[in-house]
Amino acid sequence: MRRNLIPAISTLAVVSLLAACGGGAGGPSSGGGKISDDKIVLGVINDQTGIYSALSGPNAVEAVKMAVEDFKAKHADDAVSKNIEVVVADHQNKPEVANTKAQEMYDRQKADIILDVPTSSAALAVASQALAKKKLYFNITAATTALTGDKCNKYTFHYAYDTYMLANGTGTTVTEAGAKNWYIVYPDYAFGQDMEKSFTKAIETSGGKVVGKKSSEFPNTSGDFSSQLLQAPAAHPDVLGTMHAGGELVNLVKQYNQFKLKDKGVGLSVGLMFITDIHSLGPDALAGTRFTDAWYWNFDQQNRDWADKFKEKTGSRPSFAHAGNYSAAMNYLEAVQAAGTDESDAVVKNLEGKEINDFFLRNGKIRAEDHRVIHDVYLAEVKPKSDVKEDYDYEKIVTTIPADKAFKPVSESTCKMGQG
Amino acid sequence: MTDLLQHAFNGLVNGSFYALLALGLAVIFGMLGVVNFAHGAFYMLGAFGAFILLNEAGVNFWLALVIVPVVLGLFGMGLERLLVRRLVALDPLYNFLLTFGLTLIFQDLLRMKYGSQPQPYPQPAGLRGTVDLGLFDFPAYQVFVLVFSVLVSLGAWLLLARTRVGMIIRAATERPELTRALGIDVGRWVSPVFGFGIALAALSGVLAAPMRAVSPLMGADLIILVFAVVVIGGLGSIFGSVAAGFLIGMLQALGNVYVPGLATTSVFILMAVVLLWRPAGLFGREETAV
């Protein structure tokens, strides 16, 4: 009896010693100081029911959950932690709500990273919380360049798109294609004003001219843009550039078509458009319109494969924000896996300067200087209805804008990372 | 000068929606003393009704223009019988809260089904071009909206001013007790009038579908402005609400051109001025304002 006990105890001691050392080869570390609170927590803060819920919203959460599942399947027993949670909060596009929710997520729900966060002002609030709590924040759906400019910090990364990339892509290419004279209409709030400035700069740099601009109240309660549209032809522009988003864009384009501005020689160019907007308008209302897209689901087989999986889960096709959320979550988890810990500084170190190629980030790179995640983006054109073969098959990719040309160069960045 | 006329005309088109919505609100307020907050929701339901009929059953715009107001009007009558009637005797706030609650329910039901992204609705086939109005061209559909709503407003006026039913309604609106004392069953007309008001909201919703974004919140955005229109026109005044509707539409359109940024605010400034100068509204009489 006693003789049997001794080897049993010693075996137990050796095993526990090994475990304490962080496990031998192949053993997942389920304890110790490497993974905080014994779990990795990904938080998603976005608009769950309002104007931006179709383009990111609940389906963005679904995309993050898909990334977690795929990560678990890929690494199986070797995964740095098997305990990965996704938590969600609705910020209603209000910065003060976003601020409180971010605080709550980092402190109480032990989130290691927050993802998404549409609405620029809300995104800036989350970025400041990320810095204060020293936890990560991957922005996907907010557009302001301030996140990688004046307000950049060590723990904030900017995925997918921004106002510079949109203006640079659409403003430059449309001007160079011959539409020299622009008439800009924009909603009178932070995003619209920022877009108007970025576009004006891009247009003038490439030899064009802004012959008129008109703001509209935000939010536009009457849904009416006819007075802005009626004034445009008098300035004889080649193209009308609209900086409106979501439901307002839908209203404006409907009225643009009704006033037959195209027949009066005024083309249409859209600053920011999601595939969900094209779906709302029907492709014919926008046929021929060019815009810059961060990602398109039907670009090639690789994108399509992912979009098929997304459709199985959600019943619809992904916008670039959905795909961006997946890619961001996946690349964060991979960085934790590589670093062997979810400790923020170690993960940031792993991410900085990393070159990534996945279905979302083509020729992707995480710039260490300002944390802008650069990748190929696309100049897209809306297909006429006759070319649409299935639901959401709305875009023709005209050209690919290479990663190093698509975003604001580091030399122009106002980010001072060290002092953040 | 042509520009000015064009903007003014454009304002009248937008005013059409205000006029039809305000007319419905005024009729309901006059007869029942109920401020129907759900009016914007019925406008939204009208637009969605047209959208659903087209997508589920292939019913075109013209048929929808008849079917949707009738169906929603009947629904409104049921609502009056079932809910609104029970609260009429109480403080007006109770019905205000009821209709506000109904608004939230309708909005969220549609949001659950269709999400908040706007839904597509094409322009009716015959009205896709432009019409030459002498001085300028204007989209045919917009011209149709204006003509149609003027005709509907005229029709409503004829109905109220020239028919026996209209006489009873007007009498019941202004002196319910006296009308009752003359042996007229006022209660019998309450439901149909409520339904009529709702049908007008639904009608303007159908008219809006090809022009505006069809989304669950489209009514909530508009209703505050329409309340201002009704107050300016004179609460319960039928002619006043229609006239104020067109007037405000024009004011807003011209404001957008000449003092952008103040266009919507100007409506509320006008409302404040009117309230100070003529508390009963531009066309309201002192008695009906009480």
XYZ file of C-alpha atoms in Angstrom:
710
model
C 0.000 0.000 0.000
C 2.629 2.456 1.123
C 4.990 1.345 -1.618
C 2.414 2.211 -4.225
C 1.809 5.622 -2.739
C 5.331 6.979 -3.095
C 5.672 6.756 -6.902
C 2.153 8.107 -7.235
C 2.999 11.170 -5.175
C 6.260 11.789 -6.971
C 4.599 11.528 -10.362
C 2.037 14.028 -9.218
C 4.764 16.373 -8.028
C 6.598 16.200 -11.348
C 3.409 16.838 -13.287
C 2.449 19.846 -11.214
C 6.006 21.180 -11.452
C 5.795 20.960 -15.234
C 2.454 22.670 -15.253
C 3.775 25.474 -13.066
C 6.584 26.031 -15.520
C 4.075 26.796 -18.190
C 3.646 23.336 -19.579
C 5.980 21.311 -21.687
C 5.881 21.081 -25.422
C 2.330 20.917 -26.753
C 0.575 21.583 -23.487
C -1.794 24.546 -23.558
C -1.210 26.855 -20.639
C -4.481 27.185 -18.896
C -3.169 28.913 -15.831
C -0.328 31.066 -14.643
C 0.218 34.730 -15.409
C 0.318 34.476 -19.199
C -3.335 34.898 -19.990
C -5.009 37.430 -17.730
C -8.083 36.181 -15.853
C -7.596 32.829 -17.600
C -9.464 34.047 -20.643
C -9.226 36.251 -23.694
C -12.131 38.668 -23.953
C -12.990 40.480 -27.198
C -15.441 43.347 -26.859
C -17.483 44.806 -29.706
C -18.980 48.279 -29.294
C -21.228 49.485 -32.096
C -24.677 50.622 -33.152
C -27.032 47.689 -32.616
C -30.303 49.174 -33.861
C -29.799 52.663 -35.372
C -28.697 54.136 -38.683
C -25.344 52.296 -38.735
C -26.640 48.902 -37.595
C -27.040 47.493 -41.097
C -23.488 48.210 -42.190
C -21.846 46.908 -38.989
C -24.173 46.196 -36.005
C -25.170 42.682 -34.911
C -23.620 41.090 -37.989
C -20.215 42.540 -37.057
C -20.514 40.706 -33.729
C -21.328 37.567 -35.699
C -18.160 38.099 -37.769
C -16.024 38.381 -34.617
C -17.579 35.167 -33.287
C -16.723 33.456 -36.578
C -13.101 34.537 -36.129
C -13.022 33.054 -32.623
C -14.434 29.740 -33.859
C -11.993 29.597 -36.774
C -9.104 30.433 -34.463
C -10.079 27.638 -32.068
C -10.457 25.159 -34.925
C -7.098 26.111 -36.403
C -5.014 25.864 -33.249
C -7.071 23.240 -31.412
C -4.974 21.973 -28.508
C -2.142 24.376 -29.206
C -4.305 27.465 -28.734
C -2.870 29.918 -26.254
C -6.203 29.801 -24.448
C -9.334 27.790 -25.034
C -11.339 30.244 -23.087
C -12.244 33.044 -25.520
C -15.287 35.232 -24.946
C -17.045 37.862 -27.048
C -18.947 40.644 -25.274
C -21.158 43.290 -26.906
C -22.359 46.808 -26.096
C -24.656 49.223 -27.958
C -23.350 52.811 -28.018
C -26.217 54.313 -30.060
C -23.595 56.390 -31.898
C -23.197 58.600 -28.828
C -19.651 59.402 -27.683
C -20.548 59.623 -23.984
C -22.235 56.206 -24.077
C -19.266 54.738 -25.940
C -16.952 56.172 -23.294
C -18.815 54.550 -20.376
C -19.261 51.246 -22.191
C -15.552 51.079 -23.024
C -14.633 51.762 -19.404
C -17.033 49.072 -18.258
C -15.730 46.550 -20.779
C -12.076 47.035 -19.923
C -12.627 47.097 -16.132
C -15.583 44.884 -15.298
C -15.840 42.516 -18.247
C -12.055 42.227 -18.467
C -11.957 42.897 -22.197
C -8.460 42.627 -23.662
C -9.472 44.381 -26.858
C -12.386 46.451 -28.188
C -13.380 46.260 -31.850
C -15.459 48.217 -34.402
C -17.034 51.451 -32.975
C -18.658 53.407 -35.830
C -19.128 57.210 -35.524
C -15.865 59.134 -35.326
C -16.573 61.024 -32.096
C -17.438 57.760 -30.317
C -14.308 56.093 -31.676
C -12.110 58.889 -30.292
C -13.682 58.391 -26.855
C -12.882 54.655 -26.935
C -9.325 55.375 -28.084
C -8.726 57.579 -25.043
C -10.044 54.815 -22.762
C -7.735 52.309 -24.450
C -4.780 54.539 -23.650
C -5.887 55.083 -20.038
C -6.459 51.370 -19.357
C -3.521 50.199 -21.506
C -5.744 47.782 -23.410
C -6.095 47.366 -27.153
C -8.585 49.014 -29.489
C -8.955 48.105 -33.165
C -11.138 50.663 -34.918
C -12.900 49.408 -38.029
C -16.013 51.437 -38.857
C -15.129 54.996 -37.811
C -13.585 57.115 -40.558
C -11.647 59.916 -38.887
C -7.936 60.178 -39.632
C -7.449 61.679 -36.150
C -7.172 58.128 -34.768
C -3.857 57.739 -36.571
C -3.049 61.467 -36.514
C -3.240 63.936 -33.636
C -5.069 61.507 -31.372
C -3.029 58.390 -32.082
C -1.818 56.226 -29.196
C 0.110 53.062 -28.485
C -2.936 50.846 -27.995
C -5.147 52.062 -30.852
C -5.048 50.649 -34.386
C -7.079 51.769 -37.389
C -8.359 49.116 -39.776
C -10.218 49.224 -43.099
C -10.759 52.827 -44.235
C -10.577 56.524 -43.364
C -11.519 59.892 -44.882
C -8.086 60.336 -46.494
C -8.327 56.981 -48.256
C -11.846 57.775 -49.573
C -10.918 61.240 -50.813
C -7.658 60.052 -52.264
C -9.288 57.122 -54.051
C -12.453 58.705 -55.357
C -11.486 62.394 -55.542
C -8.203 61.786 -57.325
C -9.287 59.101 -59.767
C -12.521 60.806 -60.782
C -10.728 64.122 -61.317
C -7.931 62.501 -63.311
C -10.525 60.712 -65.426
C -11.651 64.138 -66.657
C -14.255 65.434 -64.214
C -12.370 68.616 -63.306
C -15.171 70.688 -61.823
C -16.816 69.460 -58.639
C -19.889 70.522 -56.745
C -19.759 69.117 -53.217
C -22.750 68.574 -50.949
C -22.075 67.394 -47.402
C -23.865 66.943 -44.085
C -22.955 69.692 -41.633
C -21.209 67.710 -38.847
C -17.731 66.372 -38.044
C -17.652 63.538 -40.597
C -19.133 65.614 -43.432
C -16.859 68.601 -42.803
C -13.819 66.347 -42.630
C -14.814 64.660 -45.890
C -15.404 67.986 -47.619
C -11.892 69.167 -46.669
C -10.203 65.899 -47.648
C -11.976 65.808 -51.002
C -11.247 69.446 -51.807
C -7.563 68.812 -51.140
C -7.455 65.644 -53.260
C -9.347 67.325 -56.119
C -7.132 70.400 -56.173
C -3.939 68.342 -55.940
C -4.920 66.401 -59.021
C -5.725 69.502 -61.076
C -9.445 69.841 -60.445
C -11.521 72.619 -58.953
C -14.416 72.818 -56.511
C -16.835 75.192 -58.258
C -19.449 75.099 -55.520
C -20.301 73.469 -52.252
C -23.405 73.270 -50.145
C -24.005 71.819 -46.712
C -27.217 70.276 -45.478
C -28.493 70.253 -41.947
C -27.698 67.141 -39.944
C -29.824 65.219 -39.321
C -31.973 66.266 -42.248
C -35.452 65.838 -40.747
C -37.461 66.487 -43.895
C -35.403 64.041 -45.971
C -35.317 66.674 -48.694
C -32.209 67.611 -50.692
C -33.948 69.131 -53.678
C -32.854 72.699 -52.977
C -29.164 71.679 -52.857
C -29.642 69.700 -56.062
C -31.492 72.476 -57.867
C -28.645 74.895 -57.211
C -25.900 72.644 -58.537
C -26.394 72.964 -62.343
C -25.948 76.756 -62.241
C -22.280 76.290 -61.251
C -21.744 73.998 -64.277
C -19.919 71.193 -62.479
C -18.853 67.976 -64.216
C -19.679 65.962 -61.168
C -21.703 66.229 -57.983
C -19.821 64.777 -55.018
C -21.983 63.734 -52.091
C -20.515 63.101 -48.649
C -23.722 61.821 -47.099
C -23.979 58.381 -45.545
C -26.593 55.723 -44.946
C -30.255 56.805 -45.168
C -29.353 60.370 -46.156
C -27.326 59.123 -49.092
C -30.271 57.003 -50.197
C -32.582 60.049 -50.108
C -30.137 62.248 -51.956
C -29.482 59.785 -54.765
C -33.211 59.189 -55.292
C -33.689 62.920 -55.730
C -30.575 63.285 -57.892
C -32.144 60.786 -60.276
C -35.535 62.471 -60.218
C -34.082 65.857 -61.076
C -32.261 64.234 -64.003
C -28.991 65.948 -63.177
C -27.160 63.342 -65.215
C -29.007 64.529 -68.331
C -27.871 68.056 -67.513
C -24.270 66.886 -67.646
C -23.726 66.557 -63.896
C -22.328 63.129 -62.980
C -22.525 61.613 -59.530
C -19.695 60.623 -57.224
C -20.204 59.206 -53.750
C -17.742 59.801 -50.902
C -18.619 56.832 -48.748
C -20.840 53.971 -49.717
C -21.502 50.600 -48.168
C -22.901 47.680 -50.113
C -25.969 47.888 -47.873
C -26.673 51.362 -49.330
C -26.576 50.038 -52.898
C -28.977 47.314 -51.808
C -31.368 49.962 -50.435
C -31.368 52.016 -53.597
C -31.356 49.200 -56.084
C -28.343 49.081 -58.436
C -30.075 50.969 -61.258
C -30.371 54.136 -59.190
C -26.573 54.213 -58.914
C -25.437 52.458 -62.076
C -22.066 53.781 -63.214
C -21.273 55.589 -59.961
C -17.655 55.257 -58.890
C -16.528 55.063 -55.275
C -13.719 53.684 -53.140
C -14.311 50.402 -51.358
C -12.079 48.858 -48.698
C -13.152 45.329 -49.630
C -15.726 43.640 -51.859
C -17.166 40.211 -51.147
C -17.361 39.069 -54.773
C -13.845 40.239 -55.749
C -12.345 36.747 -55.994
C -12.858 33.175 -54.805
C -11.079 33.752 -51.496
C -13.449 36.601 -50.571
C -16.411 34.663 -51.846
C -15.602 31.639 -49.706
C -15.656 33.771 -46.601
C -18.796 35.608 -47.754
C -20.536 32.236 -48.205
C -19.760 31.272 -44.622
C -20.973 34.682 -43.475
C -24.207 34.233 -45.393
C -24.795 30.858 -43.745
C -24.649 32.587 -40.354
C -26.463 35.823 -41.092
C -28.505 35.354 -44.248
C -26.938 38.333 -46.016
C -23.717 39.348 -47.724
C -20.995 41.128 -45.758
C -20.093 44.807 -45.987
C -16.395 45.699 -45.753
C -16.970 46.534 -42.082
C -18.102 42.975 -41.379
C -15.076 41.482 -43.119
C -12.806 43.994 -41.354
C -14.133 42.959 -37.951
C -13.389 39.314 -38.696
C -9.885 40.027 -39.918
C -9.098 42.330 -36.992
C -10.302 39.777 -34.417
C -8.383 36.983 -36.125
C -5.139 38.924 -36.385
C -5.398 40.014 -32.768
C -5.817 36.380 -31.656
C -2.891 35.320 -33.833
C -0.753 38.014 -32.236
C -1.701 36.752 -28.769
C -0.865 33.229 -29.908
C 2.525 34.340 -31.200
C 3.313 36.406 -28.124
C 2.093 33.623 -25.853
C 0.309 36.161 -23.680
C -2.527 38.670 -23.830
C -0.430 41.275 -22.027
C -1.042 44.457 -24.059
C 2.529 45.685 -24.523
C 3.704 42.299 -25.735
C 0.821 42.034 -28.208
C 1.420 45.570 -29.531
C 5.078 44.681 -30.003
C 4.086 41.654 -32.027
C 1.650 43.640 -34.164
C 3.811 46.665 -34.974
C 5.355 46.466 -38.410
C 3.798 43.069 -39.091
C 3.040 42.209 -42.699
C -0.209 40.338 -43.137
C -1.974 38.748 -46.083
C -5.452 37.446 -45.494
C -8.724 37.657 -47.387
C -9.294 41.178 -46.084
C -5.779 42.582 -45.889
C -4.185 42.203 -49.306
C -0.551 43.269 -49.093
C -1.424 44.370 -45.599
C 0.935 45.935 -43.108
C 0.487 47.364 -39.649
C 2.501 50.569 -39.669
C 4.503 50.930 -36.462
C 4.735 54.715 -36.835
C 1.021 55.573 -36.569
C -0.780 52.196 -36.268
C -2.562 52.670 -39.574
C -3.259 49.211 -41.016
C -2.632 49.616 -44.733
C -3.768 47.291 -47.501
C -4.962 47.302 -51.109
C -8.245 49.136 -51.646
C -10.458 49.296 -54.694
C -12.031 51.787 -57.016
C -15.438 50.276 -57.680
C -18.260 51.018 -60.084
C -21.911 50.128 -59.533
C -23.125 47.659 -62.152
C -26.292 48.257 -64.160
C -29.118 45.954 -63.137
C -28.745 43.878 -66.300
C -25.266 42.755 -65.178
C -26.349 41.802 -61.651
C -26.410 38.011 -61.429
C -27.414 37.530 -57.787
C -28.350 39.484 -54.659
C -25.613 41.927 -53.602
C -23.664 41.336 -56.849
C -23.501 45.085 -57.379
C -19.882 46.105 -57.916
C -17.354 45.992 -60.694
C -13.804 46.613 -59.509
C -12.244 49.160 -61.860
C -8.746 49.291 -60.404
C -6.894 48.160 -57.340
C -5.216 51.000 -55.472
C -2.039 49.510 -53.987
C -1.589 49.627 -50.214
C 1.286 52.138 -50.261
C -0.709 54.596 -52.418
C -4.097 54.182 -50.764
C -3.416 55.749 -47.374
C -1.866 58.916 -46.030
C 1.924 58.464 -46.176
C 3.762 58.303 -42.861
C 5.701 61.431 -43.822
C 2.454 63.457 -43.741
C 1.199 61.944 -40.519
C 0.870 64.170 -37.466
C 1.028 61.195 -35.106
C 3.562 61.363 -32.293
C 3.417 57.855 -30.938
C 6.031 58.172 -28.211
C 4.231 60.936 -26.391
C 0.683 59.522 -26.741
C -36.339 84.966 -61.130
C -36.756 81.573 -62.770
C -34.574 80.161 -60.017
C -36.750 81.659 -57.346
C -39.888 80.248 -58.947
C -38.273 76.866 -59.308
C -37.315 76.778 -55.626
C -40.762 77.969 -54.613
C -42.378 75.286 -56.723
C -40.078 72.723 -55.184
C -41.168 73.968 -51.774
C -44.799 73.410 -52.689
C -43.997 69.794 -53.565
C -42.462 69.239 -50.136
C -45.355 71.136 -48.645
C -47.729 68.546 -50.125
C -46.592 66.019 -47.541
C -46.931 68.499 -44.696
C -50.391 69.500 -45.934
C -51.757 65.955 -46.132
C -50.282 64.962 -42.788
C -51.416 68.157 -41.079
C -54.909 67.790 -42.532
C -55.239 64.318 -40.992
C -53.931 65.540 -37.647
C -56.290 68.520 -37.681
C -59.362 66.427 -38.460
C -58.554 63.989 -35.664
C -57.783 66.740 -33.191
C -60.949 68.607 -34.083
C -63.262 65.638 -33.677
C -61.661 63.776 -30.792
C -59.457 66.342 -29.093
C -56.653 63.780 -29.445
C -53.127 64.786 -30.406
C -52.206 61.757 -32.467
C -48.491 61.249 -31.984
C -48.672 58.030 -34.027
C -49.411 60.041 -37.178
C -45.785 59.858 -38.292
C -45.783 56.106 -37.676
C -48.813 55.713 -39.947
C -47.027 57.728 -42.622
C -44.138 55.259 -42.263
C -46.548 52.286 -42.327
C -48.040 53.706 -45.533
C -44.640 53.745 -47.232
C -43.834 50.255 -45.940
C -47.284 49.067 -47.012
C -46.509 50.068 -50.590
C -43.077 48.451 -50.338
C -44.442 45.179 -48.920
C -47.274 44.972 -51.463
C -44.809 45.453 -54.306
C -42.279 42.914 -53.056
C -44.570 40.223 -51.692
C -47.448 40.433 -54.148
C -46.195 42.470 -57.094
C -48.896 45.096 -56.531
C -47.933 48.293 -58.353
C -47.834 51.868 -57.082
C -51.262 52.895 -58.386
C -53.093 50.041 -56.706
C -51.092 50.558 -53.522
C -52.227 54.193 -53.552
C -55.786 52.902 -53.062
C -55.291 49.708 -51.038
C -52.848 50.941 -48.395
C -54.884 53.966 -47.178
C -58.084 51.879 -47.065
C -56.478 49.059 -45.077
C -54.684 51.358 -42.667
C -57.782 53.540 -42.339
C -59.792 50.494 -41.250
C -56.995 49.530 -38.898
C -57.137 53.058 -37.469
C -60.872 52.716 -36.881
C -60.266 49.488 -34.977
C -57.598 51.199 -32.935
C -59.982 54.006 -32.054
C -62.692 51.554 -30.912
C -60.271 49.390 -28.977
C -57.926 51.872 -27.319
C -58.220 55.583 -28.081
C -61.925 55.772 -27.145
C -61.283 54.512 -23.620
C -58.949 57.381 -22.847
C -60.815 60.283 -24.474
C -62.593 61.196 -21.279
C -59.325 61.486 -19.367
C -56.568 64.097 -19.551
C -55.372 64.485 -23.213
C -51.919 63.419 -22.026
C -53.116 59.815 -21.725
C -53.905 59.553 -25.411
C -50.692 61.354 -26.224
C -48.791 58.678 -24.296
C -50.821 55.893 -25.883
C -50.117 57.053 -29.414
C -46.465 57.659 -28.543
C -46.254 54.075 -27.286
C -47.914 52.783 -30.444
C -45.326 54.681 -32.494
C -42.492 52.902 -30.712
C -44.163 49.511 -31.185
C -44.764 50.016 -34.922
C -41.224 51.276 -35.445
C -39.608 48.388 -33.634
C -41.778 45.743 -35.259
C -40.652 46.917 -38.689
C -37.093 47.258 -37.521
C -37.146 43.646 -36.329
C -38.392 42.480 -39.693
C -36.513 44.769 -42.081
C -33.692 46.314 -40.047
C -33.018 50.027 -40.089
C -31.503 50.212 -43.534
C -33.748 52.010 -46.020
C -35.654 49.794 -48.428
C -35.726 50.333 -52.205
C -38.904 51.504 -53.944
C -38.873 52.355 -57.658
C -40.661 55.279 -59.266
C -43.954 54.348 -60.932
C -43.436 53.542 -64.599
C -45.432 56.392 -66.180
C -43.779 59.163 -64.151
C -40.066 58.732 -64.668
C -39.421 61.644 -67.005
C -39.604 65.389 -66.561
C -42.396 67.804 -67.387
C -41.867 71.140 -69.123
C -43.560 73.768 -66.977
C -42.811 76.657 -69.309
C -40.052 78.307 -67.315
C -38.277 75.169 -66.175
C -38.377 71.377 -66.294
C -39.444 69.474 -63.241
C -39.521 65.738 -62.415
C -42.909 64.330 -63.445
C -43.344 62.426 -60.220
C -42.889 65.549 -58.083
C -45.433 67.415 -60.181
C -47.845 64.524 -59.774
C -47.411 64.583 -55.977
C -48.267 68.269 -55.873
C -51.315 68.024 -58.143
C -52.580 64.917 -56.416
C -52.326 66.325 -52.915
C -54.004 69.569 -53.946
C -56.867 67.485 -55.357
C -57.101 65.388 -52.197
C -57.130 68.527 -50.048
C -59.860 70.042 -52.254
C -61.814 66.800 -52.070
C -61.595 66.769 -48.291
C -62.728 70.384 -48.187
C -65.717 69.677 -50.464
C -66.614 66.674 -48.352
C -66.595 68.736 -45.190
C -68.162 71.894 -46.573
C -70.731 70.632 -49.053
C -72.092 67.330 -47.769
C -74.430 66.435 -44.946
C -71.800 64.181 -43.377
C -69.337 67.045 -43.493
C -71.828 69.345 -41.833
C -72.305 66.901 -38.974
C -68.571 66.505 -38.552
C -67.985 70.247 -38.515
C -70.795 70.743 -36.056
C -69.543 67.932 -33.856
C -66.056 69.368 -33.982
C -67.017 72.824 -32.840
C -69.994 72.230 -30.509
C -70.252 68.536 -29.620
C -72.838 69.009 -26.821
C -75.087 71.231 -28.902
C -74.903 68.851 -31.852
C -75.857 65.992 -29.572
C -78.737 68.026 -28.180
C -80.045 68.431 -31.731
C -80.479 64.680 -31.858
C -77.387 63.760 -33.853
C -75.410 60.685 -32.832
C -71.942 62.226 -32.662
C -70.306 59.042 -31.358
C -71.134 57.232 -34.589
C -68.821 59.532 -36.546
C -65.808 59.417 -34.264
C -64.326 56.154 -35.585
C -64.729 56.986 -39.285
C -63.132 60.390 -38.776
C -60.180 58.871 -36.938
C -59.838 56.309 -39.719
C -60.025 59.073 -42.344
C -57.186 60.971 -40.673
C -55.061 57.819 -40.546
C -55.851 57.060 -44.194
C -54.511 60.513 -45.153
C -51.261 59.784 -43.297
C -51.002 56.419 -45.053
C -51.679 58.088 -48.399
C -48.828 60.532 -47.954
C -46.630 57.607 -46.913
C -47.345 55.818 -50.198
C -46.643 59.060 -52.073
C -43.325 59.392 -50.243
C -42.075 55.869 -51.002
C -40.631 56.624 -54.471
C -39.097 59.932 -53.289
C -37.761 59.321 -49.809
C -35.883 56.595 -47.939
C -38.374 53.952 -46.795
C -37.175 53.190 -43.272
C -38.792 52.597 -39.856
C -37.699 56.023 -38.633
C -38.897 58.106 -41.602
C -42.052 59.192 -39.760
C -40.395 60.007 -36.458
C -38.116 62.452 -38.274
C -41.016 64.272 -39.862
C -43.726 64.371 -37.217
C -42.247 67.162 -35.097
C -42.240 69.464 -38.108
C -45.839 68.550 -38.892
C -46.876 69.422 -35.343
C -45.341 72.845 -35.893
C -47.312 73.136 -39.133
C -50.581 72.320 -37.364
C -49.904 74.849 -34.628
C -49.065 77.546 -37.169
C -52.173 76.764 -39.201
C -54.402 76.739 -36.155
C -55.125 73.578 -34.162
C -58.171 71.834 -35.574
C -58.537 74.273 -38.470
C -58.903 72.245 -41.635
C -58.170 74.987 -44.156
C -55.421 76.350 -41.903
C -53.492 73.108 -41.702
C -53.444 72.644 -45.475
C -52.465 76.250 -46.166
C -49.780 76.169 -43.480
C -48.465 72.890 -44.906
C -47.797 74.421 -48.317
C -46.536 77.647 -46.766
C -44.008 75.879 -44.554
C -42.804 73.721 -47.417
C -42.085 76.848 -49.422
C -40.477 78.659 -46.505
C -38.152 75.726 -45.932
C -37.135 75.411 -49.573
C -36.374 79.121 -49.923
C -34.641 79.097 -46.537
C -32.400 76.294 -47.768
C -31.266 78.434 -50.660
C -30.948 81.879 -49.114
C -30.235 81.208 -45.437
C -28.925 77.632 -45.284
C -28.514 76.368 -41.768
C -31.631 78.196 -40.647
C -34.116 76.361 -42.855
C -35.616 74.079 -40.234
C -35.145 76.479 -37.375
C -37.073 79.109 -39.303
C -40.195 76.941 -39.070
C -40.009 76.970 -35.298
C -39.225 80.660 -35.188
C -42.354 81.241 -37.260
C -44.266 79.030 -34.850
C -43.117 81.072 -31.865
C -44.025 84.325 -33.616
C -47.447 83.047 -34.608
C -48.136 81.836 -31.085
C -47.281 85.247 -29.681
C -49.179 87.208 -32.266
C -52.159 84.916 -32.896
C -52.292 82.211 -30.227
C -55.020 80.389 -32.146
C -52.806 80.035 -35.223
C -52.917 81.856 -38.558
C -56.321 80.484 -39.558
C -57.682 79.237 -36.242
C -60.547 80.920 -34.462
C -60.229 81.733 -30.806
C -62.944 79.253 -29.798
C -61.395 76.252 -31.478
C -58.090 77.028 -29.898
C -59.310 76.463 -26.375
